[in-house]
Amino acid sequence: DAGITQSPRHKVTETGTPVTLRCHQTENHRYMYWYRQDPGHGLRLIHYSYGVKDTDKGEVSDGYSVSRSKTEDFLLTLESATSSQTSVYFCAIRRQGSDYEQYFGPGTRLTVT
Amino acid sequence: AQTVTQSQPEMSVQEAETVTLSCTYDTSESNYYLFWYKQPPSRQMILVIRQEAYKQQNATENRFSVNFQKAAKSFSLKISDSQLGDTAMYFCAFMIRANSKLTFGKGITLSVRP
């Protein structure tokens, strides 16, 4: 258990509405990541952060933004949700001194109708 | 760009037997890590095993071991003495040390039969 929580765990929203997912960690890790999981695609990196206010894009960043104003929280925002963003979203941290291992939160299932 | 290929969509094994899950990857980098993650029906992603590219010795964690063939860019996972709790989706993943971003394969569904 890497002390990672995600909220909400499930959400249903309508097309065009903004949505924010929260990832919270309790162990002061510097690196945090957001992935999405879709059938037939495995997990794909959306954005990641390497420190407070330091973020960068991943493989599938279009339509998403992130913010990290404090070490423990990494927020993922869908500015205007679309049905193609229906997915399971995972947050992960890279544990300090762990030789680059990433540990994942429990996931958030998002449905855009 | 790095790619990870898991060509077998699903496999089935009898309890107590051994099964091997295949993974190949493509990269021009020399300094990288490889991982296997397990995702049971609970959806939680669980790290199973890690291999550093610079190490020739294959990693082992209890019943789980890997066969790392660097020249062939192959990274297979062997599960010995399969248990019902091993039923899950297994993902192979690759990370370049310089950027610590994981690239995942599409996964393989493993079913362990009683």
JSON list of C-alpha atoms in Angstrom, two decimals, chain B residues 37-110:
[
{"chain": "B", "resi": 37, "resn": "TYR", "atom": "CA", "xyz": [1.96, -5.82, -13.26]},
{"chain": "B", "resi": 38, "resn": "LYS", "atom": "CA", "xyz": [-1.00, -7.92, -12.20]},
{"chain": "B", "resi": 39, "resn": "GLN", "atom": "CA", "xyz": [-4.58, -6.62, -12.27]},
{"chain": "B", "resi": 40, "resn": "PRO", "atom": "CA", "xyz": [-7.08, -8.95, -10.53]},
{"chain": "B", "resi": 41, "resn": "PRO", "atom": "CA", "xyz": [-10.85, -8.45, -10.82]},
{"chain": "B", "resi": 42, "resn": "SER", "atom": "CA", "xyz": [-10.62, -5.87, -8.02]},
{"chain": "B", "resi": 43, "resn": "ARG", "atom": "CA", "xyz": [-8.96, -3.60, -10.63]},
{"chain": "B", "resi": 44, "resn": "GLN", "atom": "CA", "xyz": [-5.99, -2.78, -8.39]},
{"chain": "B", "resi": 45, "resn": "MET", "atom": "CA", "xyz": [-2.67, -2.65, -10.27]},
{"chain": "B", "resi": 46, "resn": "ILE", "atom": "CA", "xyz": [-0.09, -4.71, -8.40]},
{"chain": "B", "resi": 47, "resn": "LEU", "atom": "CA", "xyz": [3.63, -4.74, -9.18]},
{"chain": "B", "resi": 48, "resn": "VAL", "atom": "CA", "xyz": [4.79, -8.34, -9.60]},
{"chain": "B", "resi": 49, "resn": "ILE", "atom": "CA", "xyz": [8.42, -8.10, -10.62]},
{"chain": "B", "resi": 50, "resn": "ARG", "atom": "CA", "xyz": [11.06, -5.70, -11.95]},
{"chain": "B", "resi": 51, "resn": "GLN", "atom": "CA", "xyz": [14.11, -6.19, -14.17]},
{"chain": "B", "resi": 52, "resn": "GLU", "atom": "CA", "xyz": [16.89, -3.70, -14.76]},
{"chain": "B", "resi": 53, "resn": "ALA", "atom": "CA", "xyz": [18.28, -3.83, -18.30]},
{"chain": "B", "resi": 54, "resn": "TYR", "atom": "CA", "xyz": [21.88, -3.63, -17.12]},
{"chain": "B", "resi": 55, "resn": "LYS", "atom": "CA", "xyz": [21.54, -6.76, -15.02]},
{"chain": "B", "resi": 56, "resn": "GLN", "atom": "CA", "xyz": [22.13, -10.06, -16.76]},
{"chain": "B", "resi": 57, "resn": "GLN", "atom": "CA", "xyz": [20.64, -12.10, -13.94]},
{"chain": "B", "resi": 58, "resn": "ASN", "atom": "CA", "xyz": [16.94, -12.79, -14.28]},
{"chain": "B", "resi": 59, "resn": "ALA", "atom": "CA", "xyz": [14.75, -11.38, -11.51]},
{"chain": "B", "resi": 60, "resn": "THR", "atom": "CA", "xyz": [12.84, -13.72, -9.21]},
{"chain": "B", "resi": 61, "resn": "GLU", "atom": "CA", "xyz": [10.10, -13.06, -6.67]},
{"chain": "B", "resi": 62, "resn": "ASN", "atom": "CA", "xyz": [8.86, -16.22, -4.97]},
{"chain": "B", "resi": 63, "resn": "ARG", "atom": "CA", "xyz": [6.82, -18.14, -7.60]},
{"chain": "B", "resi": 64, "resn": "PHE", "atom": "CA", "xyz": [7.38, -15.46, -10.24]},
{"chain": "B", "resi": 65, "resn": "SER", "atom": "CA", "xyz": [10.48, -15.26, -12.40]},
{"chain": "B", "resi": 66, "resn": "VAL", "atom": "CA", "xyz": [11.40, -13.64, -15.67]},
{"chain": "B", "resi": 67, "resn": "ASN", "atom": "CA", "xyz": [13.37, -14.69, -18.72]},
{"chain": "B", "resi": 68, "resn": "PHE", "atom": "CA", "xyz": [15.05, -11.50, -19.92]},
{"chain": "B", "resi": 69, "resn": "GLN", "atom": "CA", "xyz": [16.66, -11.77, -23.35]},
{"chain": "B", "resi": 70, "resn": "LYS", "atom": "CA", "xyz": [18.09, -8.32, -24.02]},
{"chain": "B", "resi": 71, "resn": "ALA", "atom": "CA", "xyz": [19.35, -8.95, -27.54]},
{"chain": "B", "resi": 72, "resn": "ALA", "atom": "CA", "xyz": [16.01, -10.41, -28.57]},
{"chain": "B", "resi": 73, "resn": "LYS", "atom": "CA", "xyz": [14.12, -7.68, -26.63]},
{"chain": "B", "resi": 74, "resn": "SER", "atom": "CA", "xyz": [12.06, -10.31, -24.92]},
{"chain": "B", "resi": 75, "resn": "PHE", "atom": "CA", "xyz": [10.78, -10.30, -21.33]},
{"chain": "B", "resi": 76, "resn": "SER", "atom": "CA", "xyz": [8.61, -13.26, -20.39]},
{"chain": "B", "resi": 77, "resn": "LEU", "atom": "CA", "xyz": [7.04, -13.99, -17.00]},
{"chain": "B", "resi": 78, "resn": "LYS", "atom": "CA", "xyz": [6.97, -17.50, -15.60]},
{"chain": "B", "resi": 79, "resn": "ILE", "atom": "CA", "xyz": [4.49, -18.36, -12.87]},
{"chain": "B", "resi": 80, "resn": "SER", "atom": "CA", "xyz": [5.27, -21.59, -11.08]},
{"chain": "B", "resi": 81, "resn": "ASP", "atom": "CA", "xyz": [2.80, -23.62, -9.00]},
{"chain": "B", "resi": 82, "resn": "SER", "atom": "CA", "xyz": [-0.13, -21.55, -10.30]},
{"chain": "B", "resi": 83, "resn": "GLN", "atom": "CA", "xyz": [-2.78, -20.66, -7.75]},
{"chain": "B", "resi": 84, "resn": "LEU", "atom": "CA", "xyz": [-6.39, -19.64, -8.17]},
{"chain": "B", "resi": 85, "resn": "GLY", "atom": "CA", "xyz": [-5.45, -16.19, -6.88]},
{"chain": "B", "resi": 86, "resn": "ASP", "atom": "CA", "xyz": [-3.16, -15.74, -9.88]},
{"chain": "B", "resi": 87, "resn": "THR", "atom": "CA", "xyz": [-6.23, -15.34, -12.08]},
{"chain": "B", "resi": 88, "resn": "ALA", "atom": "CA", "xyz": [-5.87, -11.78, -13.36]},
{"chain": "B", "resi": 89, "resn": "MET", "atom": "CA", "xyz": [-4.85, -9.60, -16.24]},
{"chain": "B", "resi": 90, "resn": "TYR", "atom": "CA", "xyz": [-1.08, -9.25, -16.57]},
{"chain": "B", "resi": 91, "resn": "PHE", "atom": "CA", "xyz": [0.62, -6.25, -18.11]},
{"chain": "B", "resi": 92, "resn": "CYS", "atom": "CA", "xyz": [4.18, -5.97, -19.30]},
{"chain": "B", "resi": 93, "resn": "ALA", "atom": "CA", "xyz": [5.61, -2.44, -19.02]},
{"chain": "B", "resi": 94, "resn": "PHE", "atom": "CA", "xyz": [8.76, -0.60, -20.07]},
{"chain": "B", "resi": 95, "resn": "MET", "atom": "CA", "xyz": [10.41, 2.50, -18.66]},
{"chain": "B", "resi": 96, "resn": "ILE", "atom": "CA", "xyz": [13.36, 4.54, -19.86]},
{"chain": "B", "resi": 97, "resn": "ARG", "atom": "CA", "xyz": [15.42, 5.53, -16.86]},
{"chain": "B", "resi": 98, "resn": "ALA", "atom": "CA", "xyz": [15.79, 9.11, -18.16]},
{"chain": "B", "resi": 99, "resn": "ASN", "atom": "CA", "xyz": [12.09, 9.99, -18.10]},
{"chain": "B", "resi": 100, "resn": "SER", "atom": "CA", "xyz": [10.43, 7.43, -15.78]},
{"chain": "B", "resi": 101, "resn": "LYS", "atom": "CA", "xyz": [7.34, 7.14, -17.98]},
{"chain": "B", "resi": 102, "resn": "LEU", "atom": "CA", "xyz": [5.79, 3.69, -18.21]},
{"chain": "B", "resi": 103, "resn": "THR", "atom": "CA", "xyz": [4.71, 2.25, -21.55]},
{"chain": "B", "resi": 104, "resn": "PHE", "atom": "CA", "xyz": [2.34, -0.71, -21.18]},
{"chain": "B", "resi": 105, "resn": "GLY", "atom": "CA", "xyz": [1.45, -3.63, -23.37]},
{"chain": "B", "resi": 106, "resn": "LYS", "atom": "CA", "xyz": [-2.22, -4.41, -23.98]},
{"chain": "B", "resi": 107, "resn": "GLY", "atom": "CA", "xyz": [-2.26, -7.13, -21.36]},
{"chain": "B", "resi": 108, "resn": "ILE", "atom": "CA", "xyz": [-3.04, -10.82, -21.21]},
{"chain": "B", "resi": 109, "resn": "THR", "atom": "CA", "xyz": [-5.89, -12.44, -19.32]},
{"chain": "B", "resi": 110, "resn": "LEU", "atom": "CA", "xyz": [-4.74, -15.45, -17.32]}
]
